[in-house]
Coordinates of C-alpha atoms in Angstrom, one line a residue:
X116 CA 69.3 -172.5 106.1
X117 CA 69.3 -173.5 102.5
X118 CA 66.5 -175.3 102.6
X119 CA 64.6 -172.1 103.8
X120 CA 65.8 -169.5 100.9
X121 CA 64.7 -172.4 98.3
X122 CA 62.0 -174.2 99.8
X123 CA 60.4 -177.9 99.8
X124 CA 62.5 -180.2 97.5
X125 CA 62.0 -183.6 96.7
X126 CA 64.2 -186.6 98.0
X127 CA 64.5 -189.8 96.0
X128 CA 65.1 -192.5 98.2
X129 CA 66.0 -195.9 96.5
X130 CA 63.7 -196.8 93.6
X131 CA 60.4 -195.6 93.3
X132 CA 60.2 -194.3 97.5
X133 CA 59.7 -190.2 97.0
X134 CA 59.3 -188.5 100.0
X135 CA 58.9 -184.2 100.4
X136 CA 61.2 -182.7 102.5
X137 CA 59.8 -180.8 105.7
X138 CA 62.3 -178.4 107.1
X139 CA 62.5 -178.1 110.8
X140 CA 60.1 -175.9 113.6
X141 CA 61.6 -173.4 114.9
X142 CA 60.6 -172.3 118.4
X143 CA 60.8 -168.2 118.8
X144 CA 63.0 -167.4 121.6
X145 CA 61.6 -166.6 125.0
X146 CA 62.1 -162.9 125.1
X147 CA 60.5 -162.7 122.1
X148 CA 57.2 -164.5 123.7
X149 CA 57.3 -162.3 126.5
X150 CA 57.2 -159.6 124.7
X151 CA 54.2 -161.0 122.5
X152 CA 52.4 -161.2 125.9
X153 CA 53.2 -158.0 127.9
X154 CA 50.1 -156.0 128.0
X155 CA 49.8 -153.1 125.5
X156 CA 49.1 -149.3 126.8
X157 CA 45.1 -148.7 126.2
X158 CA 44.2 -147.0 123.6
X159 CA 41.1 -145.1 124.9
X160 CA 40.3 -143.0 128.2
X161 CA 36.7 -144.0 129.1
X162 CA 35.3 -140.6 130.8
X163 CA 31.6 -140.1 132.2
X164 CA 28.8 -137.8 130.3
X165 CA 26.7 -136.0 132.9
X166 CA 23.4 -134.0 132.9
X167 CA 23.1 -130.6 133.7
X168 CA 22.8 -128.7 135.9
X169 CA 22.6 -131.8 138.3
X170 CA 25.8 -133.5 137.0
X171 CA 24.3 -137.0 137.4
X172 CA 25.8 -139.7 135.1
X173 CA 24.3 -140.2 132.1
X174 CA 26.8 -142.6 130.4
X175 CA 30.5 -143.7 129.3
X176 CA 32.0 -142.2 126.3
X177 CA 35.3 -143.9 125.5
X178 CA 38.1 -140.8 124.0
X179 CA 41.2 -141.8 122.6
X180 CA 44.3 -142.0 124.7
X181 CA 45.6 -139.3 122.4
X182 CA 43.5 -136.6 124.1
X183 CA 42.4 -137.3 127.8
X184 CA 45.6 -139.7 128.3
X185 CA 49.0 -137.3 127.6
X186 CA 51.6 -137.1 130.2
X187 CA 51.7 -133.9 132.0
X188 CA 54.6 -131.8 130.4
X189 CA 55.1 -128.5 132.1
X190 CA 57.5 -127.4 130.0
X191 CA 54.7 -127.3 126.7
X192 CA 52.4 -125.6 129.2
X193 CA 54.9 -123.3 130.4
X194 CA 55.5 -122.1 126.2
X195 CA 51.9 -122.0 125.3
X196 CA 50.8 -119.8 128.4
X197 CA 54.1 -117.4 127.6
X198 CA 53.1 -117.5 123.8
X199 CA 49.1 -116.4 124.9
X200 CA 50.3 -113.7 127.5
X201 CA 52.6 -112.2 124.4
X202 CA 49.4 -112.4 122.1
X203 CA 47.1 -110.5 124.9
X204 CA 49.7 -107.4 125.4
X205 CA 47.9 -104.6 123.7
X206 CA 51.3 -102.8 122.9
X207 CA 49.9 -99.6 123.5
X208 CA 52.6 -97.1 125.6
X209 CA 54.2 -94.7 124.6
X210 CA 57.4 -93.6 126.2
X211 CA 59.6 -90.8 125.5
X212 CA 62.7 -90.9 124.0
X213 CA 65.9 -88.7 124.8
X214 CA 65.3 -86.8 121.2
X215 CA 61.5 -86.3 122.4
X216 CA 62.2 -84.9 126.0
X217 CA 62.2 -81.1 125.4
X218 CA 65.3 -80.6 126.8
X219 CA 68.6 -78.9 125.5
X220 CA 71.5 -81.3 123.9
X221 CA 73.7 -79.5 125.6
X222 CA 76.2 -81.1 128.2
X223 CA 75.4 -79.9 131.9
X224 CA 79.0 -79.7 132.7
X225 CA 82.4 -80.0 130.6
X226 CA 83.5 -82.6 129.9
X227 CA 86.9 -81.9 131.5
X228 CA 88.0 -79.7 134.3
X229 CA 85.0 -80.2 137.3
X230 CA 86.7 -83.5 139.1
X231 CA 83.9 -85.1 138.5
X232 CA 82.2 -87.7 136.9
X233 CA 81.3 -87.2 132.9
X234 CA 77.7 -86.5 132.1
X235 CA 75.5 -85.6 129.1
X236 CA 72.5 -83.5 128.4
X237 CA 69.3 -83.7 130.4
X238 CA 67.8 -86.2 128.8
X239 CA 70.3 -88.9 128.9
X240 CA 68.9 -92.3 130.0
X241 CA 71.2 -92.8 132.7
X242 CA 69.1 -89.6 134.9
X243 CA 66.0 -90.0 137.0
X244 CA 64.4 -87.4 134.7
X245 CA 66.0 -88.1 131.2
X246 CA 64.5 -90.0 128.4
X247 CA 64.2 -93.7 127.9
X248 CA 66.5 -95.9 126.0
X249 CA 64.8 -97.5 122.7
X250 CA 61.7 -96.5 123.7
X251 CA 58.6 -97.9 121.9
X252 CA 56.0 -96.0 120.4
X253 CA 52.6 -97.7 120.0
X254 CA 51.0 -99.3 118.2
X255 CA 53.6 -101.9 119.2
X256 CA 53.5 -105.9 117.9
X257 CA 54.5 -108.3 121.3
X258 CA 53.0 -111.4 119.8
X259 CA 55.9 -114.3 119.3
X260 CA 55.6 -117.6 117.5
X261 CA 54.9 -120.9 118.6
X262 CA 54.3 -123.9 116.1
X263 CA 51.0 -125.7 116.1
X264 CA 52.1 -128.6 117.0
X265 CA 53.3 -127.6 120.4
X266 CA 50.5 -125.6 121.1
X267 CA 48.1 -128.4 120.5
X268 CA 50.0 -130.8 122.6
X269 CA 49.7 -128.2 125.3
X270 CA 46.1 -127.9 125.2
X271 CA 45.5 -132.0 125.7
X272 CA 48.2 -131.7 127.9
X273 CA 46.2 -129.2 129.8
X274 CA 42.8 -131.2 129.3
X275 CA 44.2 -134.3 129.9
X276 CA 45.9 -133.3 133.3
X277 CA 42.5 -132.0 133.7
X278 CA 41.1 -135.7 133.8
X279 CA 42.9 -137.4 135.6
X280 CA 42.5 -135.4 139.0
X281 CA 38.8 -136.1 138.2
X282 CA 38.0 -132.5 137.8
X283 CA 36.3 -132.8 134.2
X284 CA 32.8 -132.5 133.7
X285 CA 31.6 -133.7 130.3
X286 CA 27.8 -132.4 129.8
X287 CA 24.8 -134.1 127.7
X288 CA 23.6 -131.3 125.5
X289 CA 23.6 -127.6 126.6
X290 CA 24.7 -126.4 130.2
X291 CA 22.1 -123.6 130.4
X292 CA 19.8 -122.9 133.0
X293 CA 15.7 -123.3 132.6
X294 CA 16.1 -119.6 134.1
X295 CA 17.9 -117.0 133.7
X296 CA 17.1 -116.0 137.6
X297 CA 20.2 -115.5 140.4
X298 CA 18.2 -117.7 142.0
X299 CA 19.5 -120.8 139.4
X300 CA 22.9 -119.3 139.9
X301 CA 23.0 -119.6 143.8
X302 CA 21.5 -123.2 143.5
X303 CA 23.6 -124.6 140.7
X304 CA 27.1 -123.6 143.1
X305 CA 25.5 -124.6 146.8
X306 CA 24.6 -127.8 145.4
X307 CA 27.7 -128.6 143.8
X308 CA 30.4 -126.8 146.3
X309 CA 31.5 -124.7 144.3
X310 CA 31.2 -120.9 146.3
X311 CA 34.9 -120.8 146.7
X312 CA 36.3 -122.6 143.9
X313 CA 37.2 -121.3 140.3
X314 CA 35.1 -122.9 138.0
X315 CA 34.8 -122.8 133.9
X316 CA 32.1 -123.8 132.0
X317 CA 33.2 -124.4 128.3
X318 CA 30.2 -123.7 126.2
X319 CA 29.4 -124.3 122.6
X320 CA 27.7 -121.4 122.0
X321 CA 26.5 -117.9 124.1
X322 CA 24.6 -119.5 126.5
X323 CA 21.8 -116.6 127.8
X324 CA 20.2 -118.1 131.3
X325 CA 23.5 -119.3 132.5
X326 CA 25.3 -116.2 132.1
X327 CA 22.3 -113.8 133.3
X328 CA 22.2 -116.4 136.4
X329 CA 26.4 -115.6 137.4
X330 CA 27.3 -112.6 136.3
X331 CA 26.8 -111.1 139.3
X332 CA 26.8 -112.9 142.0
X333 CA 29.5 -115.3 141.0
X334 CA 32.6 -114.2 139.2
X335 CA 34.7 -117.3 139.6
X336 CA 32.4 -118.9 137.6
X337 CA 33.8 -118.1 134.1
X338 CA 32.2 -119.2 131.2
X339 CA 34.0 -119.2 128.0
X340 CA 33.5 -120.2 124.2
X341 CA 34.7 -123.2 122.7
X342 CA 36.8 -120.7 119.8
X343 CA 38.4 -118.8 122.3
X344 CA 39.5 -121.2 125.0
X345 CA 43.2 -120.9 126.3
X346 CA 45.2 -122.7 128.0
X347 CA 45.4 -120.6 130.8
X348 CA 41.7 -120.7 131.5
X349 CA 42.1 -124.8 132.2
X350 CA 44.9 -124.2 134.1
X351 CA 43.4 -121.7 136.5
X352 CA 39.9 -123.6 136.8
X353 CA 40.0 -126.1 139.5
X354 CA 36.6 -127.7 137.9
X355 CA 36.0 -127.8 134.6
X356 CA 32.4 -128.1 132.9
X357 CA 32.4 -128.8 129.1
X358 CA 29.4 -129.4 127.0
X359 CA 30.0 -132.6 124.3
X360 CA 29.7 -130.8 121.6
X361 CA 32.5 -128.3 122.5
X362 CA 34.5 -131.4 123.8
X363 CA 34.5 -133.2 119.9
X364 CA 35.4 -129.8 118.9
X365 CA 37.9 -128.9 120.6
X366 CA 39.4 -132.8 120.4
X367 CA 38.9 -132.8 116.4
X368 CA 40.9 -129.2 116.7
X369 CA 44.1 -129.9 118.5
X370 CA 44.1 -133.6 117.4
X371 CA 44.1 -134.3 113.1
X372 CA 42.4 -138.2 113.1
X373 CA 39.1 -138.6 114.7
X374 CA 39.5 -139.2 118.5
X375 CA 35.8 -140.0 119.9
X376 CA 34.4 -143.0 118.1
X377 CA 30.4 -142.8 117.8
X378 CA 28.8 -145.3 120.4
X379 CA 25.1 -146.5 119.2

């Protein structure tokens, strides 16, 4: 142990004989080799670029693990799609208080002497027709508060879940139609199946054919912007179309370091 803390020393052996002193090999335990040689988690999520509209594979773009490879966690999904329903409510009723009614503050019987049970003015709460208790009067703020971190955890959460049922469709450029024609609409979702499915095609910008192709003919095809995705679109869409671009941003958004390295 000694010889460790101070290092090689030298050793005079007889006369003129000087020899260096070599301390002893160690072998590491075992559990520590095991270890050394269990295989480590990967650190990327190798998912398949397509063409559109046919969907054909183009190539493999490796993503981090980080984004397409989270653990589904329905308790994060469960706060973000609460904390998005609170920030849609418009807030704008207005009810009626007691003090707003119109009717007189005067009891309807005395308080004493009837047999029967107390009761207030006309427009106490506790009647059919009375007033309501702390009522709200627009414009009226339901949005709550949900750190960022949870939110973007969420959203991978949501994308990654996404992946691994096999129901994300990573596109090569624009999904946009050559036509804006029904016609490109109808052949786009016979080809593929999709008639009765809900599908959303996450875009990078306004797309014009594509949406002058669904609008009306198929309304569970939803397309939406990259800026205002939820997480209650990819949780309602049982396929999933997303064009590259919108993919690195959205990945670059919800994740700080840089998730998609570049492949020559």
């Amino acid at each position: 142990m000694f010889a460790n803390l101070l290092g090689p020393r030298t050793v005079t052996r007889g006369l003129a004989t000087v020899s260096k002193y070599t301390p002893p090999v160690v072998n590491p335990p075992a559990s520590a080799m095991i270890k050394s040689r269990l295989a480590q988690p990967p650190q990327y999520k190798l998912t398949t670029v397509r063409s559109f509209p046919s969907l054909e594979p183009v190539r493999l773009q490796p993503v981090s693990s980080t984004v397409l490879g989270l653990p589904l966690r329905r308790d994060l999904l469960w706060r973000a799609v609460v904390f998005e329903a609170d920030q849609a409510r418009v807030g704008s009723s207005n009810t009626r208080s007691r003090a707003e009614m119109g009717y007189s503050r005067k009891k309807l019987r005395p308080q004493k002497g009837s047999g029967r049970a107390r009761m207030g003015d006309r427009g106490s709460p506790t009647r059919h027709d009375g007033g309501r208790a702390f009522a709200r009067h627009a414009p009226f703020d339901w949005s709550t508060g949900l750190p960022r971190q949870i939110y973007s955890k969420a959203m991978l959460t949501a994308l990654s879940h996404i992946y691994e049922a096999g129901n994300l469709f990573v596109v090569d450029g624009q999904a946009d139609f050559v036509s804006g024609h029904s016609n490109a609409g109808d052949l786009f979702v016979a080809e593929h199946g999709f008639a009765d499915t809900p599908v959303l095609v996450i875009v990078n910008e306004f797309r014009e054919n594509l949406h002058n192709a669904t609008k009306d003919k198929h309304p569970r095809l939803e397309i939406v912007s990259k800026e205002v995705l939820e997480v209650r679109d990819l949780l309602k869409a049982h396929r999933v179309i997303i064009e590259q671009e919108a993919f690195v941003y959205l990945a670059e958004q919800f994740q700080p370091e840089l998730p998609i390295p570049t492949v020559e």
